[in-house]
PDB file of C-alpha atoms in Angstrom:
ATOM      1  CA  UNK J   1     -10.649  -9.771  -3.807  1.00  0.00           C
ATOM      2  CA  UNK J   2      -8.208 -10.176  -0.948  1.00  0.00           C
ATOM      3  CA  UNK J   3      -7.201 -13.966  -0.422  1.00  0.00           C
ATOM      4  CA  UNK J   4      -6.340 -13.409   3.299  1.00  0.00           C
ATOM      5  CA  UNK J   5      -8.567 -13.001   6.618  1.00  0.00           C
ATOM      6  CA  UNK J   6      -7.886 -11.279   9.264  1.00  0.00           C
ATOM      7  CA  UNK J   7      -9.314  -9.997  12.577  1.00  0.00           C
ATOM      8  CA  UNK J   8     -11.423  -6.599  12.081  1.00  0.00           C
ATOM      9  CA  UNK J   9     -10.055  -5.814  15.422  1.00  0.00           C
ATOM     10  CA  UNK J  10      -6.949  -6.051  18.172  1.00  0.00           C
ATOM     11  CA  UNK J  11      -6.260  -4.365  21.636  1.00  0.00           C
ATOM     12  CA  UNK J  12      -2.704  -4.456  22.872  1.00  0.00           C
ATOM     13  CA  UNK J  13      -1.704  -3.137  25.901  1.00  0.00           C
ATOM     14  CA  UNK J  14       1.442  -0.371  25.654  1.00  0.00           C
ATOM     15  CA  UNK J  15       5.025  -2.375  26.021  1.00  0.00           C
ATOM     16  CA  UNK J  16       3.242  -5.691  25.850  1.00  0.00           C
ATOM     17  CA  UNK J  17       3.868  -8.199  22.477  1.00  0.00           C
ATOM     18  CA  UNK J  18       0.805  -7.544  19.847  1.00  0.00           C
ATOM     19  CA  UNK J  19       0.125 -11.012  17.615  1.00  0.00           C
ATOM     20  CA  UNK J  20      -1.437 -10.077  14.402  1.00  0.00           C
ATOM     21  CA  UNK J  21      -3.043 -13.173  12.739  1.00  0.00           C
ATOM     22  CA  UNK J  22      -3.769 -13.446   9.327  1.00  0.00           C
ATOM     23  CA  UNK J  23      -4.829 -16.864   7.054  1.00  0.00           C
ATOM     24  CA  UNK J  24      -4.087 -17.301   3.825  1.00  0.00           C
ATOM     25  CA  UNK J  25      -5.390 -21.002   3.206  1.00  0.00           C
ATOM     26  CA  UNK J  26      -5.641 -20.855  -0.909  1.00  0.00           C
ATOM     27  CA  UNK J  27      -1.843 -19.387  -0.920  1.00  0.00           C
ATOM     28  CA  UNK J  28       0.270 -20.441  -3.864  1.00  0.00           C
ATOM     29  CA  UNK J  29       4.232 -21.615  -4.092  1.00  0.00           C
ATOM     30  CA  UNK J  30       5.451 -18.211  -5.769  1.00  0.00           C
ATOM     31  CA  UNK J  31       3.113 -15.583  -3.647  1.00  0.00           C
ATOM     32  CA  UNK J  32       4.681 -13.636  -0.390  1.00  0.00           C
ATOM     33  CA  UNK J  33       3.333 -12.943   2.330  1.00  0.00           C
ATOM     34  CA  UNK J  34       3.584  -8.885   2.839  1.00  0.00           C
ATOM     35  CA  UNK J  35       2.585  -7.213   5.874  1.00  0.00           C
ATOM     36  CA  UNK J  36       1.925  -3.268   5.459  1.00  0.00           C
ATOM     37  CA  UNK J  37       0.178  -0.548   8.140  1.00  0.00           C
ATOM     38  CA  UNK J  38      -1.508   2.248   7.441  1.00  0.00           C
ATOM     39  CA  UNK J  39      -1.596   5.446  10.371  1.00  0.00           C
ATOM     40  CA  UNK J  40      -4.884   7.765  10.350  1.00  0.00           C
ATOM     41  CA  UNK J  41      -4.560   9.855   7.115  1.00  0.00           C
ATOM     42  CA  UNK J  42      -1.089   8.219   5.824  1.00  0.00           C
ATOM     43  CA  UNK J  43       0.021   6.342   3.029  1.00  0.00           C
ATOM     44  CA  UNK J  44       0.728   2.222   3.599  1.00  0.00           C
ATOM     45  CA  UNK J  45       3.863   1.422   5.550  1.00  0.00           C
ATOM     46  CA  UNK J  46       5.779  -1.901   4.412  1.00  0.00           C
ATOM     47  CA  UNK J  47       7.041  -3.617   7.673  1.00  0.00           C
ATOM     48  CA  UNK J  48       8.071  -7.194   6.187  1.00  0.00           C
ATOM     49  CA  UNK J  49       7.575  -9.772   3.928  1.00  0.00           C
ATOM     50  CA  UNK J  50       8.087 -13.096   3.515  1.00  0.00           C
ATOM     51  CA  UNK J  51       7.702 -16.486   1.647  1.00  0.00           C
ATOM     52  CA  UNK J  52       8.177 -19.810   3.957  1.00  0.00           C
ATOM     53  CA  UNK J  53      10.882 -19.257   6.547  1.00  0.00           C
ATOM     54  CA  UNK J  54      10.395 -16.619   9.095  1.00  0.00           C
ATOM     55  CA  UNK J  55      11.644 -13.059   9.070  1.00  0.00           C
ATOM     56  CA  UNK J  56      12.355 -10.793  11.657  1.00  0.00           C
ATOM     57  CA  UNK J  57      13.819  -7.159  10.841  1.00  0.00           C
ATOM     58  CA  UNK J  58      13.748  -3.506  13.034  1.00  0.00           C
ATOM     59  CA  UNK J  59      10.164  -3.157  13.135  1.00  0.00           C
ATOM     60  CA  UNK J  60       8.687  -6.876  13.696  1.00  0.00           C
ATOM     61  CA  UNK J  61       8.655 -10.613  13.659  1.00  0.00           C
ATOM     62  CA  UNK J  62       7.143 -12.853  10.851  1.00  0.00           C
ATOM     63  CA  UNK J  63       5.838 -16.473  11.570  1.00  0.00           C
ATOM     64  CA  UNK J  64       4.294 -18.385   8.755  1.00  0.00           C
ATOM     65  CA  UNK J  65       3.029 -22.124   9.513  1.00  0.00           C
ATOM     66  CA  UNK J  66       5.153 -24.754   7.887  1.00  0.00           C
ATOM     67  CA  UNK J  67       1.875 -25.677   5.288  1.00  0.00           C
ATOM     68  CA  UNK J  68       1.819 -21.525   4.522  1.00  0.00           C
ATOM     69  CA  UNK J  69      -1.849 -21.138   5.303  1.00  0.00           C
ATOM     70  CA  UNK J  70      -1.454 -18.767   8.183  1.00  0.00           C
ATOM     71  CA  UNK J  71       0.655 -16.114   9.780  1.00  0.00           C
ATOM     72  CA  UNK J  72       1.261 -13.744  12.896  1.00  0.00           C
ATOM     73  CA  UNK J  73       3.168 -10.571  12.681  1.00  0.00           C
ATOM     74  CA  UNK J  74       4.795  -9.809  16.176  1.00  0.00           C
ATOM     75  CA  UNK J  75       5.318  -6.519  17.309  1.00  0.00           C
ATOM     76  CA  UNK J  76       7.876  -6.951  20.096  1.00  0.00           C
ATOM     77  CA  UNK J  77       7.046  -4.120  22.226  1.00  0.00           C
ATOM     78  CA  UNK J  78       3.832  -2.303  20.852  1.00  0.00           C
ATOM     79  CA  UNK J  79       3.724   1.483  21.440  1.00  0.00           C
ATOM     80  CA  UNK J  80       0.958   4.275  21.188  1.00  0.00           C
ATOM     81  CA  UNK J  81       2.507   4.741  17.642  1.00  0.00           C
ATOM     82  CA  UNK J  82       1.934   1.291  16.573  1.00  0.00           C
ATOM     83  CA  UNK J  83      -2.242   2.028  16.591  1.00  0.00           C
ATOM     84  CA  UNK J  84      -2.306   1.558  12.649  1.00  0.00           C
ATOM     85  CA  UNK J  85      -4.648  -0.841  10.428  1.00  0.00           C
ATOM     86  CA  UNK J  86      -2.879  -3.480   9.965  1.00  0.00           C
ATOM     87  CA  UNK J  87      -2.666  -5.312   6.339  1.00  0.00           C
ATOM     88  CA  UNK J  88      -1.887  -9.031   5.298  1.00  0.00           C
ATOM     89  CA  UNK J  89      -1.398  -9.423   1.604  1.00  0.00           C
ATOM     90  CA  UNK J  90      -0.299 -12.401   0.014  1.00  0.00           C
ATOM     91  CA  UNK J  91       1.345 -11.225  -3.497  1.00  0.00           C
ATOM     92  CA  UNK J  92       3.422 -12.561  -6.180  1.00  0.00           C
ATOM     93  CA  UNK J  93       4.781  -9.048  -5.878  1.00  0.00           C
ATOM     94  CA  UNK J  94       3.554  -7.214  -8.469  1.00  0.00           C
ATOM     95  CA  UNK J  95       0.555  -6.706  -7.646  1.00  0.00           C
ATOM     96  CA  UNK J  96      -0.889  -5.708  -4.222  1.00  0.00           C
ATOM     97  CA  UNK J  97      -4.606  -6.617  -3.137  1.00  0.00           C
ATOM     98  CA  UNK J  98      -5.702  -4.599   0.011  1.00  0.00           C
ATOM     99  CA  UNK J  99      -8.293  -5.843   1.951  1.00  0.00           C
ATOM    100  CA  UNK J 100      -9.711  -4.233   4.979  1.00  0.00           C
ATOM    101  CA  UNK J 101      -6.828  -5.189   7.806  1.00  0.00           C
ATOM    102  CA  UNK J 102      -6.890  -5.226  11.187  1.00  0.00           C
ATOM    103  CA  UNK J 103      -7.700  -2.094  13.206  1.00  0.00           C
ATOM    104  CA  UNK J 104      -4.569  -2.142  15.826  1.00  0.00           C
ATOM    105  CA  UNK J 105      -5.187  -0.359  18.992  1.00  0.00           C
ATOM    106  CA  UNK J 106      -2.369   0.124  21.634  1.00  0.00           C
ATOM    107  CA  UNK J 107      -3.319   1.439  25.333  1.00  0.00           C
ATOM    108  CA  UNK J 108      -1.689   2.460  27.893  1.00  0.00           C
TER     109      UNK J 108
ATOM    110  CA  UNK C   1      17.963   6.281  -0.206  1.00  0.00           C
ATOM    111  CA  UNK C   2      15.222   6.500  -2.263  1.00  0.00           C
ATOM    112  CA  UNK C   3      11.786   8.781  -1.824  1.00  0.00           C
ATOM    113  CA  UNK C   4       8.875   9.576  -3.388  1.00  0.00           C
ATOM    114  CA  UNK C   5       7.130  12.793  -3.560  1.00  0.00           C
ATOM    115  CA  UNK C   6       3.162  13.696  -3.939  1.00  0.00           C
ATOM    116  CA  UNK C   7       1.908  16.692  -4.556  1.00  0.00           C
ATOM    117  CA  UNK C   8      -0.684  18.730  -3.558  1.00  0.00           C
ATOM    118  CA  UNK C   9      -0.999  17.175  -0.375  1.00  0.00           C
ATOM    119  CA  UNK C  10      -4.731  18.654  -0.431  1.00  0.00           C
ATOM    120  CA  UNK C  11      -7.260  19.566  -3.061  1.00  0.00           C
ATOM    121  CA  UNK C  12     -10.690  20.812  -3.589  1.00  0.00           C
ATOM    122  CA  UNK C  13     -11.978  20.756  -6.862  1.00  0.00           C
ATOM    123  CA  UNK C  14     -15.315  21.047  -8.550  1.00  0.00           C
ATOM    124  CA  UNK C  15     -17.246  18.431 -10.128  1.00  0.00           C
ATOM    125  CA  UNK C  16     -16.152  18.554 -14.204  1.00  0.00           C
ATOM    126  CA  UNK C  17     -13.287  20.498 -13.297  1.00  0.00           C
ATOM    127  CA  UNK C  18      -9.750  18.980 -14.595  1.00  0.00           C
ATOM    128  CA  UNK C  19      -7.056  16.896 -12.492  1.00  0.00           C
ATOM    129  CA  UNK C  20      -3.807  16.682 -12.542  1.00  0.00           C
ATOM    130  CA  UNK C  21      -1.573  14.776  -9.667  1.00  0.00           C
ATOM    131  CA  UNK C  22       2.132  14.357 -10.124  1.00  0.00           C
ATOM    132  CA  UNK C  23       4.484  11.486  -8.192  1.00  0.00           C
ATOM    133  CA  UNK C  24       8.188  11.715  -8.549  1.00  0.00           C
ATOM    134  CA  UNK C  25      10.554   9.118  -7.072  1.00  0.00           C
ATOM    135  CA  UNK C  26      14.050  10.026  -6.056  1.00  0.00           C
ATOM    136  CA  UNK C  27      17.672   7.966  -6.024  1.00  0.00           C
ATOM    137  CA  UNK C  28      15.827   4.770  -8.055  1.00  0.00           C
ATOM    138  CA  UNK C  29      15.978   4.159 -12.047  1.00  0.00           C
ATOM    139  CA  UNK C  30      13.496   1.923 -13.730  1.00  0.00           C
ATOM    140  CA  UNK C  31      11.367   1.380 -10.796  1.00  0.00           C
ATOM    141  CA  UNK C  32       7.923   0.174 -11.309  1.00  0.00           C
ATOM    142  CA  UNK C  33       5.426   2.557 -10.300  1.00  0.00           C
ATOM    143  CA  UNK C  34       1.777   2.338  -8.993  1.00  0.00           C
ATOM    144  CA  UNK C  35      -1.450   4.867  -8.638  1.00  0.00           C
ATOM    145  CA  UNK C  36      -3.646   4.006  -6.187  1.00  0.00           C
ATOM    146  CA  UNK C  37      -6.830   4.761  -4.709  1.00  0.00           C
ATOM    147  CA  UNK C  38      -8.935   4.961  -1.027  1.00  0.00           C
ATOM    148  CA  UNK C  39     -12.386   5.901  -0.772  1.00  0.00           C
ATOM    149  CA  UNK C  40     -13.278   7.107   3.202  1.00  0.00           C
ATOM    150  CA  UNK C  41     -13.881   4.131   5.354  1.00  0.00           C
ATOM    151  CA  UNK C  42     -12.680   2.065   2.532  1.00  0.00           C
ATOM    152  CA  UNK C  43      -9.172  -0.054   1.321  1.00  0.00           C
ATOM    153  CA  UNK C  44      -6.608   0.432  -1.053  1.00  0.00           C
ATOM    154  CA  UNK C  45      -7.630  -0.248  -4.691  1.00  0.00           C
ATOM    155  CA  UNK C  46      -4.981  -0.163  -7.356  1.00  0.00           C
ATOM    156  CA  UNK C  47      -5.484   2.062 -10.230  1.00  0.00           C
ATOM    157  CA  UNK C  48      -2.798   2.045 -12.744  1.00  0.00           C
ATOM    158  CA  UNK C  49       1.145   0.331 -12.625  1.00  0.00           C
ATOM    159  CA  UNK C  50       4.130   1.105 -14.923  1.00  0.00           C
ATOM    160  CA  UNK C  51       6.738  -1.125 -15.428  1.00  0.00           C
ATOM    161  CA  UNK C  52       8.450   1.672 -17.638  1.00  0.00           C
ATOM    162  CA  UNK C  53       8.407   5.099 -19.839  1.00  0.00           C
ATOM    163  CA  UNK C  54       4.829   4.799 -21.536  1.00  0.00           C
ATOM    164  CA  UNK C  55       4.203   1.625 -20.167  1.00  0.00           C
ATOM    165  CA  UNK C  56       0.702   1.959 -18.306  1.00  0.00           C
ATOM    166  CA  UNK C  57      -1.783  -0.489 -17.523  1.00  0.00           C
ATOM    167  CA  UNK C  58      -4.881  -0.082 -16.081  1.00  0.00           C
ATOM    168  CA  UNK C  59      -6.577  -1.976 -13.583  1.00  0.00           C
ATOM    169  CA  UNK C  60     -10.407  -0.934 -13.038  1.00  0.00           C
ATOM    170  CA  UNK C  61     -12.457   1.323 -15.832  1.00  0.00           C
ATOM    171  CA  UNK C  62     -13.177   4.680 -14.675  1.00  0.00           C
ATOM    172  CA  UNK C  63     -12.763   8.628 -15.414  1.00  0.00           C
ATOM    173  CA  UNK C  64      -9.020   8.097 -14.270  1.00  0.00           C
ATOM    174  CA  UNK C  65      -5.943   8.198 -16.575  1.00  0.00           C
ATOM    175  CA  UNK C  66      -2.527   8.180 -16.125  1.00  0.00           C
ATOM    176  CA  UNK C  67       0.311   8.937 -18.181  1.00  0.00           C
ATOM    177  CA  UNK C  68       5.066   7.939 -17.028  1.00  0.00           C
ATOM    178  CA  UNK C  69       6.607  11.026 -19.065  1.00  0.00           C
ATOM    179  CA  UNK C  70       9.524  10.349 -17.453  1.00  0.00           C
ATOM    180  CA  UNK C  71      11.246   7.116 -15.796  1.00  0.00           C
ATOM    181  CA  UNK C  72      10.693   8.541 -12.337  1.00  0.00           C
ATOM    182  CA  UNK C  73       7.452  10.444 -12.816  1.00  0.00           C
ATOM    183  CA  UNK C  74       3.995   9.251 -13.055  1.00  0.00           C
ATOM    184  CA  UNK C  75       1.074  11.788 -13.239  1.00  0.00           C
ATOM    185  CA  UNK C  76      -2.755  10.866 -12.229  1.00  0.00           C
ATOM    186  CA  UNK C  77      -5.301  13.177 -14.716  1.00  0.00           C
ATOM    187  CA  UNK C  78      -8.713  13.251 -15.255  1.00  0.00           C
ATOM    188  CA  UNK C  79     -10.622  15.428 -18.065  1.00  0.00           C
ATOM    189  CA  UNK C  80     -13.667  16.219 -15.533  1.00  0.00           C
ATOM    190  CA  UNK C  81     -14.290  15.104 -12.511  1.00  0.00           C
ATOM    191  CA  UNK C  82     -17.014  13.199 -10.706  1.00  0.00           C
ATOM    192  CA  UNK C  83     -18.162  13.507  -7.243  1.00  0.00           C
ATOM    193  CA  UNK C  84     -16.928  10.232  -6.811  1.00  0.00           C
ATOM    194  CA  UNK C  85     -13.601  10.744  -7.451  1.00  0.00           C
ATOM    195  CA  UNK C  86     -13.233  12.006  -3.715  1.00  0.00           C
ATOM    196  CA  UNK C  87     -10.398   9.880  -2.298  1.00  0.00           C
ATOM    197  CA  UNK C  88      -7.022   9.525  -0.766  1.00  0.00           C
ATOM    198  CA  UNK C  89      -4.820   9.104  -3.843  1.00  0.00           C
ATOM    199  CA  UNK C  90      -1.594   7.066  -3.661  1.00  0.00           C
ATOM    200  CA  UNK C  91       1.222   6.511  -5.154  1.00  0.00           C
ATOM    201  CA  UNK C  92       3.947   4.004  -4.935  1.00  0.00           C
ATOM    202  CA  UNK C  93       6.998   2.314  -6.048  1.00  0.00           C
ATOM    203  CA  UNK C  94       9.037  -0.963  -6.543  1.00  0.00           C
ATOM    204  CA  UNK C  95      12.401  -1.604  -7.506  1.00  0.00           C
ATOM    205  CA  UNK C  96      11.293  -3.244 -10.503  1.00  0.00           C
ATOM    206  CA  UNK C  97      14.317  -5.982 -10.198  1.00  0.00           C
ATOM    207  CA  UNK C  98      12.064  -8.741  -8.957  1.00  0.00           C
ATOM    208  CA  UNK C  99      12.133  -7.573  -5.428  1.00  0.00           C
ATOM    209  CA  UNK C 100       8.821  -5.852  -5.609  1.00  0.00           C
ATOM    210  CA  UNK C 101       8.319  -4.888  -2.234  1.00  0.00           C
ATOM    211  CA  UNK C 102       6.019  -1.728  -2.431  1.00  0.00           C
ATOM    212  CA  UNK C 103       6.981   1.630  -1.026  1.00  0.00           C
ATOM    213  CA  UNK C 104       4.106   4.716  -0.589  1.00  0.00           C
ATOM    214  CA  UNK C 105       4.263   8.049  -0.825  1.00  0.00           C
ATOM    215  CA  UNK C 106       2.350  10.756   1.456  1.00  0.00           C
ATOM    216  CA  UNK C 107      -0.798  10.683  -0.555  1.00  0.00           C
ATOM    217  CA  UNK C 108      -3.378  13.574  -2.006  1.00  0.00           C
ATOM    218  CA  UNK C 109      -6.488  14.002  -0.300  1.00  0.00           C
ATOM    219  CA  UNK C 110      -8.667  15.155  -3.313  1.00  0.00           C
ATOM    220  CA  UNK C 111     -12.472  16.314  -2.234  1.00  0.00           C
ATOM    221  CA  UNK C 112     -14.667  16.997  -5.318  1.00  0.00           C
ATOM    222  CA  UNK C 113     -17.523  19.368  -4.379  1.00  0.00           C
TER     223      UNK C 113
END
């Protein structure tokens, strides 16, 4: 089973931030936190990972809480492209347990 | 940079007909290398890993097998096939080095009629 929870469901408007939550409250010291998306009919995307601090790279922003149990994924500018399920896994890293994600819808 | 390759992209097959799906990764040795699995409407579930040549474990029991010839090349089979092996089939790869960030290929799309 998936050890995270996240929203089934986000709207983000087109050029505006999107915040992505996802909790992870039974996370332990040696699991990541990975954050993956998924497009209509494609295979899983890796966007970033991370394990305390927070991590920003091309695509997006991570901010985990200082006690681990929770996390946001920014997208700094959401486009149409960025409509995707999104997917919180935390992971030791061998191992990758997909639950169902967030549903990500950008309008214009 | 690396890749990885799927192939078909489609198939239709018929129930207790044989499978065969082949990944290949490109500019990575020893990578680690994963089969997945997504039934419509459904999430990801892991299949099979290799951590090298031979080297398969299996996660869930079912009419799936899966076999690393070669260090970059892990095939999906199945003797006969059930309806409900209709799914999006996935494969994917790590560097095997401890960073074990997880990259995906472009998936099969397998119908069983």
């Amino acid at each position: 089973d998936a050890k995270t929870t996240q929203p089934p469901s986000m709207d983000c408007a087109e050029g505006r931030a999107a915040n992505l939550p996802c909790n992870h409250s039974t996370i332990s010291g040696n699991e990541y936190v990975y954050w993956y998306r998924q497009i209509h009919s494609q295979g899983p995307q890796y966007i970033i990972h991370g394990l305390k601090n927070n991590e920003t790279n091309e695509m997006a922003s991570l901010i985990i809480t200082e006690d681990r149990k929770s996390s946001t994924l920014i997208l700094p500018h959401a486009t149409l492209r960025d409509t995707a399920v999104y997917y919180c896994i935390v992971s030791p890293g061998n191992k990758l347990v997909f639950g169902a994600g967030t549903i990500l819808r950008v309008k214009s | 940079s690396q890749t990885i390759h799927q192939w078909p992209a489609t198939l239709v097959q018929p129930v207790g007909s044989p499978l065969s799906l082949e990944c290949t990764v490109e500019g990575t040795s020893n990578p680690n290398l994963y089969w997945y699995r997504q039934a419509a409407g459904r999430g990801l579930q892991l299949l099979f890993y290799s951590v090298g040549i031979g080297q398969i474990s299996s996660e869930v029991p079912q009419n799936l097998s899966a076999s690393r010839p070669q260090d970059r090349q892990f095939i999906l089979s199945s003797k006969k096939l059930l309806l409900s092996d209709s799914g999006f089939y996935l494969c994917a790869w790590s560097p095997g080095d401890g960073q074990e960030t997880q990259y995906f290929g472009p998936g099969t799309r397998l119908l069983v009629l």
